[in-house]
mmCIF file of C-alpha atoms and ligand atoms in Angstrom:
data_model
loop_
_atom_site.group_PDB
_atom_site.id
_atom_site.type_symbol
_atom_site.label_atom_id
_atom_site.label_comp_id
_atom_site.label_asym_id
_atom_site.label_seq_id
_atom_site.Cartn_x
_atom_site.Cartn_y
_atom_site.Cartn_z
ATOM 1 C CA MET A 1 -24.260 -30.343 -82.058
ATOM 2 C CA LYS A 2 -23.093 -29.934 -85.694
ATOM 3 C CA ARG A 3 -20.223 -27.431 -85.765
ATOM 4 C CA ILE A 4 -21.745 -24.282 -87.256
ATOM 5 C CA SER A 5 -19.635 -21.143 -87.747
ATOM 6 C CA LEU A 6 -20.746 -17.641 -86.808
ATOM 7 C CA THR A 7 -21.028 -16.780 -90.520
ATOM 8 C CA GLN A 8 -23.257 -19.777 -91.270
ATOM 9 C CA HIS A 9 -25.434 -18.963 -88.242
ATOM 10 C CA LEU A 10 -25.864 -15.352 -89.341
ATOM 11 C CA ILE A 11 -26.723 -16.347 -92.916
ATOM 12 C CA GLU A 12 -29.225 -18.948 -91.676
ATOM 13 C CA GLN A 13 -30.790 -16.357 -89.339
ATOM 14 C CA GLN A 14 -31.088 -13.961 -92.286
ATOM 15 C CA ARG A 15 -32.818 -16.650 -94.387
ATOM 16 C CA GLU A 16 -35.189 -17.535 -91.540
ATOM 17 C CA HIS A 17 -35.972 -14.099 -90.088
ATOM 18 C CA ASN A 18 -34.768 -11.559 -92.652
ATOM 19 C CA SER A 19 -33.234 -9.761 -89.649
ATOM 20 C CA ILE A 20 -29.569 -9.562 -90.634
ATOM 21 C CA PRO A 21 -28.917 -7.552 -93.795
ATOM 22 C CA ALA A 22 -25.438 -7.914 -95.293
ATOM 23 C CA GLU A 23 -24.078 -4.743 -93.650
ATOM 24 C CA LEU A 24 -25.246 -5.888 -90.205
ATOM 25 C CA ARG A 25 -23.692 -9.298 -90.792
ATOM 26 C CA LEU A 26 -20.421 -7.606 -91.761
ATOM 27 C CA LEU A 27 -20.596 -5.466 -88.604
ATOM 28 C CA ILE A 28 -21.161 -8.472 -86.348
ATOM 29 C CA GLU A 29 -18.364 -10.457 -88.000
ATOM 30 C CA VAL A 30 -15.946 -7.510 -87.703
ATOM 31 C CA VAL A 31 -16.798 -7.073 -84.003
ATOM 32 C CA ALA A 32 -16.423 -10.832 -83.452
ATOM 33 C CA ARG A 33 -12.997 -10.741 -85.115
ATOM 34 C CA ALA A 34 -11.987 -7.782 -82.935
ATOM 35 C CA CYS A 35 -13.039 -9.777 -79.852
ATOM 36 C CA LYS A 36 -10.689 -12.574 -80.971
ATOM 37 C CA THR A 37 -7.863 -10.021 -81.138
ATOM 38 C CA ILE A 38 -8.761 -8.665 -77.691
ATOM 39 C CA SER A 39 -8.908 -12.209 -76.321
ATOM 40 C CA HIS A 40 -5.394 -12.821 -77.644
ATOM 41 C CA ALA A 41 -4.081 -9.585 -76.072
ATOM 42 C CA VAL A 42 -5.800 -10.317 -72.738
ATOM 43 C CA GLY A 43 -4.454 -13.871 -72.740
ATOM 44 C CA LYS A 44 -0.851 -12.707 -72.850
ATOM 45 C CA GLY A 45 -1.088 -11.343 -69.300
ATOM 46 C CA ALA A 46 2.297 -10.698 -67.786
ATOM 47 C CA LEU A 47 3.997 -12.169 -70.871
ATOM 48 C CA GLY A 48 2.896 -9.173 -72.922
ATOM 49 C CA ASP A 49 3.263 -5.516 -72.058
ATOM 50 C CA VAL A 50 -0.501 -5.344 -71.387
ATOM 51 C CA LEU A 51 -1.013 -5.334 -67.617
ATOM 52 C CA GLY A 52 -1.098 -2.393 -65.248
ATOM 53 C CA THR A 53 -2.390 1.110 -65.775
ATOM 54 C CA ALA A 54 -2.137 3.311 -68.822
ATOM 55 C CA HIS A 55 -1.476 6.338 -66.568
ATOM 56 C CA SER A 56 -4.575 8.055 -68.016
ATOM 57 C CA GLU A 57 -8.204 8.537 -66.994
ATOM 58 C CA ASN A 58 -11.409 7.942 -68.965
ATOM 59 C CA ILE A 59 -14.517 10.131 -69.108
ATOM 60 C CA GLN A 60 -15.750 8.421 -65.968
ATOM 61 C CA GLY A 61 -12.673 9.651 -64.085
ATOM 62 C CA GLU A 62 -11.529 6.037 -63.760
ATOM 63 C CA VAL A 63 -7.852 5.149 -64.150
ATOM 64 C CA GLN A 64 -7.537 3.346 -67.476
ATOM 65 C CA LYS A 65 -5.766 0.008 -67.596
ATOM 66 C CA LYS A 66 -3.459 -0.589 -70.548
ATOM 67 C CA LEU A 67 -5.857 -3.256 -71.791
ATOM 68 C CA ASP A 68 -8.782 -0.791 -71.663
ATOM 69 C CA VAL A 69 -6.937 1.447 -74.119
ATOM 70 C CA ILE A 70 -5.662 -1.454 -76.249
ATOM 71 C CA SER A 71 -9.149 -2.991 -76.506
ATOM 72 C CA ASN A 72 -10.696 0.342 -77.421
ATOM 73 C CA GLU A 73 -8.125 0.850 -80.190
ATOM 74 C CA ILE A 74 -8.714 -2.674 -81.524
ATOM 75 C CA LEU A 75 -12.461 -2.050 -81.861
ATOM 76 C CA LEU A 76 -12.002 1.393 -83.463
ATOM 77 C CA GLU A 77 -9.448 0.186 -86.018
ATOM 78 C CA ALA A 78 -11.424 -2.961 -86.870
ATOM 79 C CA ASN A 79 -14.629 -1.032 -87.563
ATOM 80 C CA GLU A 80 -13.504 2.173 -89.278
ATOM 81 C CA TRP A 81 -12.886 0.979 -92.858
ATOM 82 C CA GLY A 82 -15.790 -1.413 -93.542
ATOM 83 C CA GLY A 83 -18.416 1.103 -94.668
ATOM 84 C CA HIS A 84 -21.004 -0.411 -92.296
ATOM 85 C CA LEU A 85 -20.854 2.267 -89.592
ATOM 86 C CA ALA A 86 -21.656 5.962 -89.323
ATOM 87 C CA ALA A 87 -20.082 6.379 -85.885
ATOM 88 C CA MET A 88 -18.988 4.645 -82.702
ATOM 89 C CA ALA A 89 -19.218 5.423 -78.982
ATOM 90 C CA SER A 90 -17.223 3.884 -76.162
ATOM 91 C CA GLU A 91 -17.029 3.930 -72.371
ATOM 92 C CA GLU A 92 -13.390 4.936 -72.876
ATOM 93 C CA MET A 93 -14.056 8.014 -75.023
ATOM 94 C CA GLU A 94 -15.780 11.224 -73.894
ATOM 95 C CA SER A 95 -17.351 12.028 -77.254
ATOM 96 C CA ILE A 96 -18.569 9.951 -80.174
ATOM 97 C CA HIS A 97 -16.145 8.740 -82.849
ATOM 98 C CA PRO A 98 -17.439 9.536 -86.375
ATOM 99 C CA ILE A 99 -16.080 7.374 -89.202
ATOM 100 C CA PRO A 100 -13.101 9.237 -90.775
ATOM 101 C CA ASN A 101 -13.940 10.978 -94.059
ATOM 102 C CA ARG A 102 -11.536 8.705 -96.001
ATOM 103 C CA TYR A 103 -13.969 5.814 -95.445
ATOM 104 C CA PRO A 104 -17.605 5.413 -96.639
ATOM 105 C CA MET A 105 -20.283 5.967 -94.002
ATOM 106 C CA GLY A 106 -22.747 3.143 -93.221
ATOM 107 C CA GLU A 107 -26.197 2.978 -91.636
ATOM 108 C CA TYR A 108 -25.297 1.530 -88.220
ATOM 109 C CA MET A 109 -23.882 2.963 -84.993
ATOM 110 C CA LEU A 110 -21.813 0.802 -82.638
ATOM 111 C CA LEU A 111 -21.503 1.379 -78.896
ATOM 112 C CA PHE A 112 -19.208 -0.627 -76.652
ATOM 113 C CA ASP A 113 -17.527 -1.115 -73.331
ATOM 114 C CA PRO A 114 -14.303 -2.460 -74.822
ATOM 115 C CA LEU A 115 -13.101 -4.199 -71.684
ATOM 116 C CA ASP A 116 -15.630 -4.562 -68.882
ATOM 117 C CA GLY A 117 -14.389 -5.629 -65.461
ATOM 118 C CA SER A 118 -11.041 -3.864 -65.611
ATOM 119 C CA SER A 119 -10.476 -4.230 -61.878
ATOM 120 C CA ASN A 120 -10.154 -7.973 -62.549
ATOM 121 C CA ILE A 121 -7.542 -7.785 -65.319
ATOM 122 C CA ASP A 122 -4.429 -7.921 -63.128
ATOM 123 C CA VAL A 123 -5.808 -10.747 -60.957
ATOM 124 C CA ASN A 124 -6.701 -13.059 -63.858
ATOM 125 C CA VAL A 125 -10.466 -13.086 -63.345
ATOM 126 C CA SER A 126 -12.839 -13.210 -66.359
ATOM 127 C CA ILE A 127 -13.413 -9.889 -68.160
ATOM 128 C CA GLY A 128 -15.189 -9.076 -71.386
ATOM 129 C CA THR A 129 -16.424 -6.797 -74.159
ATOM 130 C CA ILE A 130 -20.026 -5.547 -74.353
ATOM 131 C CA PHE A 131 -21.492 -4.088 -77.557
ATOM 132 C CA SER A 132 -24.765 -2.609 -78.791
ATOM 133 C CA VAL A 133 -25.894 -1.781 -82.354
ATOM 134 C CA LEU A 134 -28.312 1.009 -83.283
ATOM 135 C CA LYS A 135 -29.438 2.286 -86.681
ATOM 136 C CA ALA A 136 -28.330 5.778 -87.662
ATOM 137 C CA PRO A 137 -31.293 8.187 -87.989
ATOM 138 C CA GLU A 138 -32.633 8.403 -91.549
ATOM 139 C CA GLY A 139 -30.796 11.001 -93.626
ATOM 140 C CA MET A 140 -28.155 11.634 -90.968
ATOM 141 C CA ARG A 141 -25.137 13.244 -92.637
ATOM 142 C CA THR A 142 -22.961 14.233 -89.689
ATOM 143 C CA PRO A 143 -23.324 12.060 -86.553
ATOM 144 C CA HIS A 144 -23.791 13.797 -83.207
ATOM 145 C CA GLU A 145 -24.168 12.450 -79.665
ATOM 146 C CA GLN A 146 -27.902 13.132 -79.908
ATOM 147 C CA ASP A 147 -28.187 10.511 -82.686
ATOM 148 C CA PHE A 148 -27.089 7.824 -80.215
ATOM 149 C CA LEU A 149 -29.696 8.726 -77.607
ATOM 150 C CA GLN A 150 -32.213 6.050 -78.607
ATOM 151 C CA PRO A 151 -34.061 3.774 -76.147
ATOM 152 C CA GLY A 152 -32.758 0.213 -75.848
ATOM 153 C CA THR A 153 -35.796 -1.141 -77.679
ATOM 154 C CA ARG A 154 -34.239 0.327 -80.857
ATOM 155 C CA GLN A 155 -31.172 -1.938 -80.700
ATOM 156 C CA VAL A 156 -30.889 -4.172 -83.780
ATOM 157 C CA ALA A 157 -28.218 -6.357 -82.181
ATOM 158 C CA ALA A 158 -26.331 -6.707 -78.904
ATOM 159 C CA GLY A 159 -23.792 -9.067 -77.445
ATOM 160 C CA TYR A 160 -20.765 -9.649 -75.293
ATOM 161 C CA ALA A 161 -17.566 -11.650 -75.266
ATOM 162 C CA VAL A 162 -16.205 -13.247 -72.082
ATOM 163 C CA TYR A 163 -12.427 -13.757 -71.873
ATOM 164 C CA GLY A 164 -12.390 -16.570 -69.315
ATOM 165 C CA PRO A 165 -11.491 -20.273 -69.175
ATOM 166 C CA GLN A 166 -13.190 -20.355 -72.572
ATOM 167 C CA THR A 167 -13.576 -17.331 -74.802
ATOM 168 C CA VAL A 168 -17.286 -17.092 -75.679
ATOM 169 C CA LEU A 169 -19.355 -14.698 -77.757
ATOM 170 C CA VAL A 170 -23.047 -14.328 -76.866
ATOM 171 C CA LEU A 171 -25.209 -12.563 -79.428
ATOM 172 C CA SER A 172 -28.778 -11.660 -80.312
ATOM 173 C CA THR A 173 -30.220 -9.904 -83.357
ATOM 174 C CA GLY A 174 -33.747 -10.124 -81.974
ATOM 175 C CA ASN A 175 -34.414 -13.811 -82.586
ATOM 176 C CA GLY A 176 -33.115 -15.501 -79.453
ATOM 177 C CA VAL A 177 -29.718 -15.561 -77.772
ATOM 178 C CA HIS A 178 -26.962 -17.758 -79.165
ATOM 179 C CA CYS A 179 -23.523 -18.637 -77.772
ATOM 180 C CA PHE A 180 -20.318 -19.234 -79.731
ATOM 181 C CA THR A 181 -17.089 -20.649 -78.329
ATOM 182 C CA LEU A 182 -13.726 -19.638 -79.802
ATOM 183 C CA ASP A 183 -11.907 -22.593 -81.336
ATOM 184 C CA ARG A 184 -8.410 -21.298 -80.614
ATOM 185 C CA GLU A 185 -6.723 -23.842 -82.925
ATOM 186 C CA MET A 186 -8.814 -22.774 -85.932
ATOM 187 C CA GLY A 187 -9.300 -19.172 -84.772
ATOM 188 C CA SER A 188 -13.035 -19.468 -85.469
ATOM 189 C CA TRP A 189 -16.250 -18.937 -83.527
ATOM 190 C CA VAL A 190 -18.300 -22.156 -83.275
ATOM 191 C CA LEU A 191 -22.010 -22.232 -82.317
ATOM 192 C CA THR A 192 -22.141 -24.109 -78.991
ATOM 193 C CA GLN A 193 -25.555 -23.122 -77.607
ATOM 194 C CA ARG A 194 -28.725 -22.090 -79.444
ATOM 195 C CA ASP A 195 -31.538 -20.108 -77.891
ATOM 196 C CA MET A 196 -30.251 -19.612 -74.307
ATOM 197 C CA LYS A 197 -33.116 -19.339 -71.807
ATOM 198 C CA ILE A 198 -33.139 -17.884 -68.271
ATOM 199 C CA PRO A 199 -35.322 -19.899 -65.826
ATOM 200 C CA ALA A 200 -38.042 -17.696 -64.281
ATOM 201 C CA GLN A 201 -37.077 -18.890 -60.780
ATOM 202 C CA THR A 202 -33.651 -19.072 -59.176
ATOM 203 C CA LYS A 203 -31.748 -19.612 -55.923
ATOM 204 C CA GLU A 204 -28.777 -17.466 -56.881
ATOM 205 C CA TYR A 205 -28.356 -13.705 -56.516
ATOM 206 C CA SER A 206 -25.564 -11.356 -57.458
ATOM 207 C CA ILE A 207 -24.895 -8.016 -55.709
ATOM 208 C CA ASN A 208 -21.936 -6.288 -54.041
ATOM 209 C CA THR A 209 -23.090 -6.635 -50.426
ATOM 210 C CA SER A 210 -20.294 -4.381 -49.122
ATOM 211 C CA ASN A 211 -22.602 -1.513 -50.142
ATOM 212 C CA SER A 212 -25.570 -2.805 -48.101
ATOM 213 C CA ARG A 213 -25.561 0.046 -45.529
ATOM 214 C CA HIS A 214 -26.057 2.480 -48.442
ATOM 215 C CA TRP A 215 -28.961 0.659 -50.126
ATOM 216 C CA HIS A 216 -32.462 2.089 -50.283
ATOM 217 C CA ALA A 217 -35.234 0.283 -48.353
ATOM 218 C CA PRO A 218 -36.658 -1.899 -51.192
ATOM 219 C CA VAL A 219 -33.219 -3.434 -51.862
ATOM 220 C CA LYS A 220 -32.523 -3.874 -48.147
ATOM 221 C CA ARG A 221 -35.860 -5.661 -47.759
ATOM 222 C CA TYR A 222 -35.356 -7.876 -50.822
ATOM 223 C CA ILE A 223 -31.813 -8.966 -49.856
ATOM 224 C CA ALA A 224 -32.743 -9.477 -46.183
ATOM 225 C CA GLU A 225 -35.467 -11.927 -47.249
ATOM 226 C CA LEU A 226 -32.997 -13.859 -49.443
ATOM 227 C CA GLU A 227 -30.543 -14.036 -46.536
ATOM 228 C CA GLU A 228 -33.236 -15.351 -44.159
ATOM 229 C CA GLY A 229 -33.415 -18.416 -46.426
ATOM 230 C CA GLN A 230 -35.668 -21.379 -45.661
ATOM 231 C CA GLY A 231 -36.861 -19.975 -42.320
ATOM 232 C CA GLY A 232 -37.807 -16.629 -43.830
ATOM 233 C CA PRO A 233 -40.605 -15.382 -46.106
ATOM 234 C CA ARG A 234 -38.997 -16.907 -49.204
ATOM 235 C CA GLY A 235 -39.050 -20.418 -47.701
ATOM 236 C CA LYS A 236 -35.836 -21.485 -49.459
ATOM 237 C CA ASP A 237 -32.101 -20.937 -49.150
ATOM 238 C CA PHE A 238 -30.229 -18.810 -51.689
ATOM 239 C CA ASN A 239 -26.614 -18.701 -52.867
ATOM 240 C CA MET A 240 -24.643 -15.531 -53.706
ATOM 241 C CA ARG A 241 -22.111 -14.873 -56.482
ATOM 242 C CA TRP A 242 -20.315 -11.581 -57.285
ATOM 243 C CA VAL A 243 -17.525 -11.705 -59.903
ATOM 244 C CA ALA A 244 -17.365 -7.898 -60.281
ATOM 245 C CA SER A 245 -17.274 -8.371 -64.060
ATOM 246 C CA MET A 246 -20.786 -7.766 -65.354
ATOM 247 C CA VAL A 247 -20.139 -9.965 -68.409
ATOM 248 C CA ALA A 248 -19.209 -12.940 -66.190
ATOM 249 C CA ASP A 249 -22.181 -12.475 -63.851
ATOM 250 C CA VAL A 250 -24.617 -12.036 -66.752
ATOM 251 C CA HIS A 251 -23.170 -15.044 -68.605
ATOM 252 C CA ARG A 252 -23.754 -17.197 -65.509
ATOM 253 C CA ILE A 253 -27.344 -15.944 -65.358
ATOM 254 C CA LEU A 254 -27.945 -16.651 -69.070
ATOM 255 C CA THR A 255 -26.459 -20.110 -68.516
ATOM 256 C CA ARG A 256 -28.204 -21.166 -65.261
ATOM 257 C CA GLY A 257 -30.454 -18.334 -64.046
ATOM 258 C CA GLY A 258 -30.090 -15.835 -61.198
ATOM 259 C CA ILE A 259 -30.650 -12.164 -60.502
ATOM 260 C CA PHE A 260 -27.939 -9.497 -60.953
ATOM 261 C CA MET A 261 -28.287 -6.164 -59.168
ATOM 262 C CA TYR A 262 -26.340 -2.917 -59.136
ATOM 263 C CA PRO A 263 -28.782 -0.528 -57.412
ATOM 264 C CA ALA A 264 -28.577 3.193 -56.857
ATOM 265 C CA ASP A 265 -27.718 3.973 -53.234
ATOM 266 C CA THR A 266 -27.694 6.872 -50.770
ATOM 267 C CA ARG A 267 -24.039 7.819 -51.303
ATOM 268 C CA GLU A 268 -24.486 10.007 -54.400
ATOM 269 C CA PRO A 269 -28.185 10.784 -55.079
ATOM 270 C CA ASP A 270 -27.334 12.289 -58.490
ATOM 271 C CA LYS A 271 -25.424 9.132 -59.505
ATOM 272 C CA PRO A 272 -28.111 6.456 -60.098
ATOM 273 C CA GLY A 273 -25.950 3.361 -59.696
ATOM 274 C CA LYS A 274 -22.612 2.547 -61.302
ATOM 275 C CA LEU A 275 -23.470 0.899 -64.615
ATOM 276 C CA ARG A 276 -23.925 2.827 -67.853
ATOM 277 C CA LEU A 277 -27.147 2.677 -69.780
ATOM 278 C CA MET A 278 -26.013 2.844 -73.410
ATOM 279 C CA TYR A 279 -23.242 0.238 -73.550
ATOM 280 C CA GLU A 280 -23.737 -1.917 -70.443
ATOM 281 C CA ALA A 281 -27.368 -1.977 -69.226
ATOM 282 C CA ASN A 282 -29.108 -1.712 -72.617
ATOM 283 C CA PRO A 283 -27.214 -4.484 -74.447
ATOM 284 C CA MET A 284 -27.440 -6.793 -71.426
ATOM 285 C CA ALA A 285 -31.152 -6.001 -70.984
ATOM 286 C CA PHE A 286 -31.744 -6.802 -74.676
ATOM 287 C CA LEU A 287 -30.055 -10.187 -74.297
ATOM 288 C CA VAL A 288 -31.795 -10.989 -70.989
ATOM 289 C CA GLU A 289 -35.254 -10.214 -72.399
ATOM 290 C CA GLN A 290 -34.488 -12.221 -75.560
ATOM 291 C CA ALA A 291 -33.679 -15.127 -73.212
ATOM 292 C CA GLY A 292 -37.029 -14.820 -71.387
ATOM 293 C CA GLY A 293 -35.727 -12.838 -68.422
ATOM 294 C CA ALA A 294 -36.513 -9.297 -67.235
ATOM 295 C CA ALA A 295 -34.434 -6.131 -66.769
ATOM 296 C CA THR A 296 -35.563 -3.024 -64.870
ATOM 297 C CA ASP A 297 -34.057 0.023 -63.184
ATOM 298 C CA GLY A 298 -36.202 -0.771 -60.130
ATOM 299 C CA ARG A 299 -39.146 1.173 -61.517
ATOM 300 C CA GLY A 300 -39.531 0.320 -65.201
ATOM 301 C CA ARG A 301 -38.108 -1.605 -68.132
ATOM 302 C CA ILE A 302 -34.510 -0.598 -68.866
ATOM 303 C CA LEU A 303 -35.092 -0.869 -72.624
ATOM 304 C CA ASP A 304 -37.837 1.780 -72.433
ATOM 305 C CA ILE A 305 -35.591 4.448 -70.881
ATOM 306 C CA GLN A 306 -35.186 7.505 -73.115
ATOM 307 C CA PRO A 307 -31.468 8.375 -72.789
ATOM 308 C CA VAL A 308 -30.476 12.000 -72.155
ATOM 309 C CA LYS A 309 -26.668 11.642 -72.007
ATOM 310 C CA LEU A 310 -24.286 9.232 -73.708
ATOM 311 C CA HIS A 311 -22.568 8.125 -70.491
ATOM 312 C CA GLN A 312 -25.551 8.236 -68.166
ATOM 313 C CA ARG A 313 -25.753 5.634 -65.406
ATOM 314 C CA VAL A 314 -28.765 3.553 -64.406
ATOM 315 C CA PRO A 315 -29.681 1.173 -61.567
ATOM 316 C CA VAL A 316 -29.801 -2.425 -62.868
ATOM 317 C CA PHE A 317 -31.929 -5.410 -61.776
ATOM 318 C CA LEU A 318 -31.835 -8.197 -64.364
ATOM 319 C CA GLY A 319 -32.209 -11.963 -64.755
ATOM 320 C CA SER A 320 -34.818 -14.512 -63.647
ATOM 321 C CA LYS A 321 -38.190 -12.918 -64.299
ATOM 322 C CA GLU A 322 -39.925 -13.754 -61.005
ATOM 323 C CA GLU A 323 -37.088 -12.284 -58.925
ATOM 324 C CA VAL A 324 -36.761 -9.111 -61.002
ATOM 325 C CA GLU A 325 -40.517 -8.600 -60.804
ATOM 326 C CA ARG A 326 -40.466 -9.105 -57.035
ATOM 327 C CA VAL A 327 -37.667 -6.591 -56.291
ATOM 328 C CA THR A 328 -39.256 -4.124 -58.729
ATOM 329 C CA ALA A 329 -42.614 -4.514 -56.947
ATOM 330 C CA TYR A 330 -40.874 -3.714 -53.621
ATOM 331 C CA HIS A 331 -39.755 -0.410 -55.149
ATOM 332 C CA ALA A 332 -43.362 0.365 -56.098
ATOM 333 C CA ASP A 333 -44.398 -0.189 -52.474
ATOM 334 C CA ASN A 334 -42.045 2.619 -51.412
HETATM 335 P P1 LIG B 401 -17.923 -3.069 -57.866
HETATM 336 C C1 LIG B 401 -16.725 -3.427 -63.600
HETATM 337 O O1 LIG B 401 -15.914 -2.354 -63.169
HETATM 338 C C2 LIG B 401 -18.172 -2.986 -63.493
HETATM 339 O O2 LIG B 401 -18.409 -1.908 -64.321
HETATM 340 C C3 LIG B 401 -19.083 -4.163 -63.829
HETATM 341 O O3 LIG B 401 -18.531 -5.009 -64.772
HETATM 342 C C4 LIG B 401 -19.258 -4.858 -62.487
HETATM 343 O O4 LIG B 401 -20.479 -5.553 -62.370
HETATM 344 C C5 LIG B 401 -19.187 -3.698 -61.493
HETATM 345 O O5 LIG B 401 -18.476 -2.645 -62.148
HETATM 346 C C6 LIG B 401 -18.447 -4.082 -60.245
HETATM 347 O O6 LIG B 401 -18.570 -2.984 -59.358
HETATM 348 O O7 LIG B 401 -18.462 -1.841 -57.179
HETATM 349 O O8 LIG B 401 -18.409 -4.345 -57.243
HETATM 350 O O9 LIG B 401 -16.431 -3.060 -58.071
#
């Protein structure tokens, strides 16, 4: 494949689809540059003062790792001055982060999980950054949390970076899903896969089976059938993968298919699963649907959910269309 930079790709997409105005292109390039900086910080590991905990907690009551805080700061500082944003929201911050008055306010709002998969940081397993882009409501002067509460169908762009054996950036602005690999010698993002597609069928599933005793009946039924393999109702054997970094599991699914699940369970009825809607489920659902897959909360399309709180959680079933449709149908039977 001819080596095309992220900038050239974005400009060509704008010419072809008129979907990436200059401010959105600036936003994407600034986020991509911030992901390079995060990749560099993550890559230092024990050689930099970046491992271990930050001795603080985030809004979710989770102990923050040093790299959670560092990554959050990198994204805030990279995006504040450009004039392309009205406000930001992050898994690591309780309330929204309006652009400081000393900078011009733009028409976009950026949401992110700055470093997803934190439990894997200290054991050198792939982690990543997830981001989602919404438009600010017309005429908005002072951003409030309410302005962020838009369904996932309103995203104008979404993507993630994976800090793994390669550092990759996967991105969609509504015209397919495209993958860039970081050329560490040049410090540039190079287009390495156009138009990623998720096969409708798969033999690979992804779920934390240590929670199986807590699952609701439709999930228990679905997983039991996969585990019965060739001799069971599915008539074929399946394989299981669970990285415990959503970005790594989703990247595998975008690359070779599969179904990823983080269901609600019986432990905390008022906590519908672990993953957050606004900056984990929605951006990943946008990408998965753009790649021909499906993404539901077990009942309906994740992208159709009307958010009520910035940090709300949602059950997630996403990936190969036929599998997501099957497990969703099992929920309807209940
Ligand atoms: P568990 C990482 O902490 C995360 O938010 C997702 O990236 C990942 O899929 C999930 O939680 C892992 O959860 O319960 O298996 O540790």
